[in-house]
Amino acid sequence: MTNEVTNDDSATLLLIDDHPMLRNGVKQLLSMVPGLRVVGEASDGEQGVILAAELDPDLILLDLNMPGMNGLETLVRLREKALSGRVVVFSVSDHEDDVVSALKNGADGYLLKDMEPEDLLASLHQAASGKMVLSETLMPILAASLRENRQGSDRSIQQLTPRERDILKLLAQGLANKVIARKLSITESTVKVHVKHLLKKMKLKSRVEAAVWVLQEKIF
């Protein structure tokens, strides 16, 4: 478990992964470009939760398959903390259950470890700026999950209030609550309430799933 503190305007990132070579690879990759800086790394979930609470980084890159407390359990623990940053799962698994479970439990994105370095960098910058990120190959998996869940359920945009529709449209663009609040001239807490309500009405498990549904169905 390590952490470092320097004066820098870059977005801060915490790595939680049990593979030292992968952590070193990500650190080397980020060191070559401005805007992102690794401030801590942990080899397991327990250490990761402690460091996250201590550092409150802008972004946490979390592995799913770790010994001891796995990534999903770690994600649940992280979401119990008052953290201001975003949590993105970084995994080798493209299984539907893993993807849906991660998003349902509050992940702000899901990236696969076999993605190209330049795509990883672009996704991490987007995540750090408040956008949702998802590896392209996962879109069909999520779409299939949505189709299965839609059977027997009536999901219609007409169920939403005009304000909820406005928020869904911005949410589908991958915008964070803070940005949505600013665009609609309402408070961030109000946005959170609306998001919670619209997800429940539409029987959607997460913001990312909502965004995928909007894109698949060409709602707007």
Short mmCIF file of C-alpha atoms in Angstrom, two decimals:
data_model
loop_
_atom_site.label_atom_id
_atom_site.label_comp_id
_atom_site.label_asym_id
_atom_site.label_seq_id
_atom_site.Cartn_x
_atom_site.Cartn_y
_atom_site.Cartn_z
CA MET A 1 0.00 0.00 0.00
CA THR A 2 1.56 3.26 -1.10
CA ASN A 3 0.56 6.86 -1.51
CA GLU A 4 2.28 10.01 -2.58
CA VAL A 5 1.38 13.67 -2.34
CA THR A 6 2.55 16.43 -4.69
CA ASN A 7 1.22 19.81 -5.76
CA ASP A 8 -0.33 19.30 -9.17
CA ASP A 9 -3.56 20.27 -10.94
CA SER A 10 -3.85 16.81 -12.49
CA ALA A 11 -6.77 14.56 -11.61
CA THR A 12 -5.73 12.10 -8.91
CA LEU A 13 -6.07 8.36 -9.38
CA LEU A 14 -5.97 5.39 -6.99
CA LEU A 15 -5.19 1.91 -8.33
CA ILE A 16 -6.67 -1.11 -6.57
CA ASP A 17 -5.34 -4.26 -8.22
CA ASP A 18 -3.49 -7.32 -6.95
CA HIS A 19 -1.13 -7.48 -9.97
CA PRO A 20 2.01 -5.32 -9.45
CA MET A 21 2.92 -5.48 -13.15
CA LEU A 22 -0.44 -4.09 -14.18
CA ARG A 23 -0.23 -1.29 -11.62
CA ASN A 24 3.26 -0.40 -12.85
CA GLY A 25 2.07 -0.50 -16.45
CA VAL A 26 -0.80 1.89 -15.77
CA LYS A 27 1.50 4.22 -13.82
CA GLN A 28 4.04 4.28 -16.67
CA LEU A 29 1.29 4.94 -19.19
CA LEU A 30 -0.12 7.85 -17.18
CA SER A 31 3.33 9.32 -16.57
CA MET A 32 3.67 9.94 -20.31
CA VAL A 33 0.68 12.25 -20.54
CA PRO A 34 -0.53 15.26 -18.53
CA GLY A 35 -3.83 15.45 -16.66
CA LEU A 36 -3.80 12.26 -14.62
CA ARG A 37 -1.59 11.33 -11.68
CA VAL A 38 -1.47 8.14 -9.63
CA VAL A 39 -1.43 9.12 -5.95
CA GLY A 40 -1.84 5.68 -4.45
CA GLU A 41 -1.98 1.97 -5.12
CA ALA A 42 -3.29 -0.99 -3.18
CA SER A 43 -2.88 -4.72 -3.78
CA ASP A 44 -6.20 -5.72 -2.22
CA GLY A 45 -9.65 -4.40 -1.39
CA GLU A 46 -9.06 -3.81 2.32
CA GLN A 47 -6.03 -1.62 1.62
CA GLY A 48 -7.89 0.08 -1.20
CA VAL A 49 -10.81 1.14 0.98
CA ILE A 50 -8.40 2.56 3.61
CA LEU A 51 -6.43 4.50 1.00
CA ALA A 52 -9.58 5.76 -0.72
CA ALA A 53 -10.85 7.21 2.56
CA GLU A 54 -7.45 8.79 3.23
CA LEU A 55 -6.79 10.25 -0.23
CA ASP A 56 -10.34 10.79 -1.63
CA PRO A 57 -8.97 10.64 -5.20
CA ASP A 58 -10.78 11.96 -8.26
CA LEU A 59 -10.81 8.48 -9.76
CA ILE A 60 -10.47 4.92 -8.48
CA LEU A 61 -9.53 2.17 -10.92
CA LEU A 62 -10.75 -1.08 -9.37
CA ASP A 63 -10.01 -4.68 -10.34
CA LEU A 64 -12.85 -7.19 -9.91
CA ASN A 65 -10.97 -10.45 -9.40
CA MET A 66 -8.83 -10.08 -6.28
CA PRO A 67 -8.07 -12.52 -3.47
CA GLY A 68 -9.73 -11.88 -0.13
CA MET A 69 -12.27 -9.10 -0.53
CA ASN A 70 -13.13 -9.12 -4.22
CA GLY A 71 -13.77 -6.09 -6.39
CA LEU A 72 -17.55 -6.16 -6.05
CA GLU A 73 -17.33 -6.26 -2.25
CA THR A 74 -14.74 -3.50 -2.39
CA LEU A 75 -17.06 -1.41 -4.59
CA VAL A 76 -19.89 -1.79 -2.06
CA ARG A 77 -17.54 -0.71 0.75
CA LEU A 78 -16.30 2.28 -1.26
CA ARG A 79 -19.87 3.39 -1.91
CA GLU A 80 -20.51 3.40 1.84
CA LYS A 81 -17.80 6.05 2.22
CA ALA A 82 -18.31 9.77 1.63
CA LEU A 83 -16.02 9.83 -1.40
CA SER A 84 -16.22 12.61 -3.98
CA GLY A 85 -14.46 10.72 -6.78
CA ARG A 86 -15.64 8.19 -9.33
CA VAL A 87 -15.10 4.44 -9.32
CA VAL A 88 -14.36 2.62 -12.58
CA VAL A 89 -14.04 -1.15 -12.73
CA PHE A 90 -11.01 -2.37 -14.72
CA SER A 91 -11.34 -6.08 -15.38
CA VAL A 92 -10.60 -9.00 -17.72
CA SER A 93 -14.20 -10.18 -17.32
CA ASP A 94 -16.79 -9.33 -19.93
CA HIS A 95 -19.41 -11.62 -18.39
CA GLU A 96 -22.85 -10.05 -18.29
CA ASP A 97 -23.33 -10.84 -14.59
CA ASP A 98 -20.08 -9.07 -13.65
CA VAL A 99 -20.84 -6.00 -15.76
CA VAL A 100 -24.44 -5.63 -14.57
CA SER A 101 -23.53 -6.30 -10.92
CA ALA A 102 -20.79 -3.67 -10.98
CA LEU A 103 -23.03 -1.02 -12.51
CA LYS A 104 -25.91 -1.94 -10.21
CA ASN A 105 -23.64 -1.47 -7.20
CA GLY A 106 -22.56 2.00 -8.20
CA ALA A 107 -19.63 1.73 -10.62
CA ASP A 108 -19.24 4.82 -12.79
CA GLY A 109 -17.88 2.76 -15.65
CA TYR A 110 -16.52 -0.60 -16.73
CA LEU A 111 -13.35 -0.97 -18.79
CA LEU A 112 -11.70 -4.15 -20.06
CA LYS A 113 -8.01 -4.78 -19.50
CA ASP A 114 -7.43 -5.79 -23.11
CA MET A 115 -8.27 -2.34 -24.46
CA GLU A 116 -5.66 -0.35 -26.36
CA PRO A 117 -3.47 1.99 -24.25
CA GLU A 118 -4.68 5.10 -26.09
CA ASP A 119 -8.31 4.07 -25.55
CA LEU A 120 -7.63 3.49 -21.85
CA LEU A 121 -6.08 6.95 -21.53
CA ALA A 122 -9.02 8.58 -23.29
CA SER A 123 -11.52 6.71 -21.10
CA LEU A 124 -9.69 7.62 -17.88
CA HIS A 125 -9.63 11.29 -18.84
CA GLN A 126 -13.36 11.15 -19.58
CA ALA A 127 -14.05 9.40 -16.27
CA ALA A 128 -11.97 11.93 -14.33
CA SER A 129 -13.97 14.76 -15.94
CA GLY A 130 -17.21 13.22 -14.65
CA LYS A 131 -18.39 11.15 -17.61
CA MET A 132 -19.48 7.52 -17.57
CA VAL A 133 -17.15 5.17 -19.44
CA LEU A 134 -17.78 1.75 -20.91
CA SER A 135 -15.65 -0.41 -23.19
CA GLU A 136 -17.29 -0.53 -26.63
CA THR A 137 -17.43 -4.33 -26.67
CA LEU A 138 -19.64 -4.24 -23.56
CA MET A 139 -22.43 -2.24 -25.20
CA PRO A 140 -24.02 -5.31 -26.88
CA ILE A 141 -23.81 -7.23 -23.58
CA LEU A 142 -25.62 -4.49 -21.69
CA ALA A 143 -28.12 -4.07 -24.50
CA ALA A 144 -28.90 -7.80 -24.41
CA SER A 145 -29.37 -7.61 -20.64
CA LEU A 146 -31.76 -4.71 -21.11
CA ARG A 147 -33.78 -6.61 -23.69
CA GLU A 148 -34.12 -9.58 -21.34
CA ASN A 149 -35.18 -7.36 -18.46
CA ARG A 150 -37.63 -5.52 -20.67
CA GLN A 151 -39.69 -8.65 -21.24
CA GLY A 152 -42.81 -8.31 -19.12
CA SER A 153 -42.04 -4.71 -18.17
CA ASP A 154 -43.49 -1.58 -19.73
CA ARG A 155 -40.61 0.83 -20.09
CA SER A 156 -41.73 4.08 -21.66
CA ILE A 157 -40.33 7.57 -21.66
CA GLN A 158 -43.91 8.73 -21.10
CA GLN A 159 -43.63 7.52 -17.49
CA LEU A 160 -41.22 10.35 -16.73
CA THR A 161 -41.95 13.95 -15.83
CA PRO A 162 -40.57 16.66 -18.16
CA ARG A 163 -37.78 17.38 -15.66
CA GLU A 164 -36.87 13.70 -15.40
CA ARG A 165 -36.70 13.53 -19.19
CA ASP A 166 -34.35 16.52 -19.25
CA ILE A 167 -32.11 14.80 -16.71
CA LEU A 168 -32.22 11.46 -18.54
CA LYS A 169 -31.14 13.17 -21.75
CA LEU A 170 -28.12 14.76 -20.04
CA LEU A 171 -27.39 11.58 -18.11
CA ALA A 172 -27.27 9.69 -21.42
CA GLN A 173 -24.54 12.09 -22.54
CA GLY A 174 -22.45 10.78 -19.65
CA LEU A 175 -22.62 13.96 -17.61
CA ALA A 176 -22.06 13.99 -13.85
CA ASN A 177 -24.72 15.18 -11.37
CA LYS A 178 -22.81 18.40 -10.74
CA VAL A 179 -22.75 19.28 -14.45
CA ILE A 180 -26.43 18.37 -14.92
CA ALA A 181 -27.33 20.57 -11.95
CA ARG A 182 -25.44 23.49 -13.44
CA LYS A 183 -27.05 23.08 -16.87
CA LEU A 184 -30.58 22.92 -15.40
CA SER A 185 -29.98 25.53 -12.69
CA ILE A 186 -30.99 23.18 -9.89
CA THR A 187 -29.10 21.74 -6.94
CA GLU A 188 -26.98 18.60 -7.16
CA SER A 189 -29.08 16.95 -4.45
CA THR A 190 -32.22 17.58 -6.53
CA VAL A 191 -30.55 15.90 -9.51
CA LYS A 192 -29.73 12.86 -7.35
CA VAL A 193 -33.37 12.56 -6.25
CA HIS A 194 -34.60 12.79 -9.86
CA VAL A 195 -32.06 10.20 -11.03
CA LYS A 196 -33.13 7.81 -8.29
CA HIS A 197 -36.79 8.23 -9.22
CA LEU A 198 -36.34 7.86 -12.97
CA LEU A 199 -34.19 4.72 -12.60
CA LYS A 200 -36.87 3.16 -10.41
CA LYS A 201 -39.68 4.13 -12.80
CA MET A 202 -37.82 2.75 -15.80
CA LYS A 203 -36.66 -0.39 -13.96
CA LEU A 204 -33.04 0.43 -14.75
CA LYS A 205 -30.23 -0.64 -12.45
CA SER A 206 -27.74 2.17 -13.01
CA ARG A 207 -26.95 5.43 -14.77
CA VAL A 208 -24.83 3.57 -17.32
CA GLU A 209 -27.66 1.15 -18.07
CA ALA A 210 -29.99 4.14 -18.53
CA ALA A 211 -27.55 5.71 -20.98
CA VAL A 212 -27.24 2.47 -22.95
CA TRP A 213 -31.04 2.15 -23.12
CA VAL A 214 -31.42 5.70 -24.43
CA LEU A 215 -28.77 5.08 -27.11
CA GLN A 216 -30.16 1.69 -28.14
CA GLU A 217 -33.75 2.88 -28.35
CA LYS A 218 -32.80 6.26 -29.92
CA ILE A 219 -35.05 7.99 -27.38
CA PHE A 220 -33.86 11.54 -28.07
#
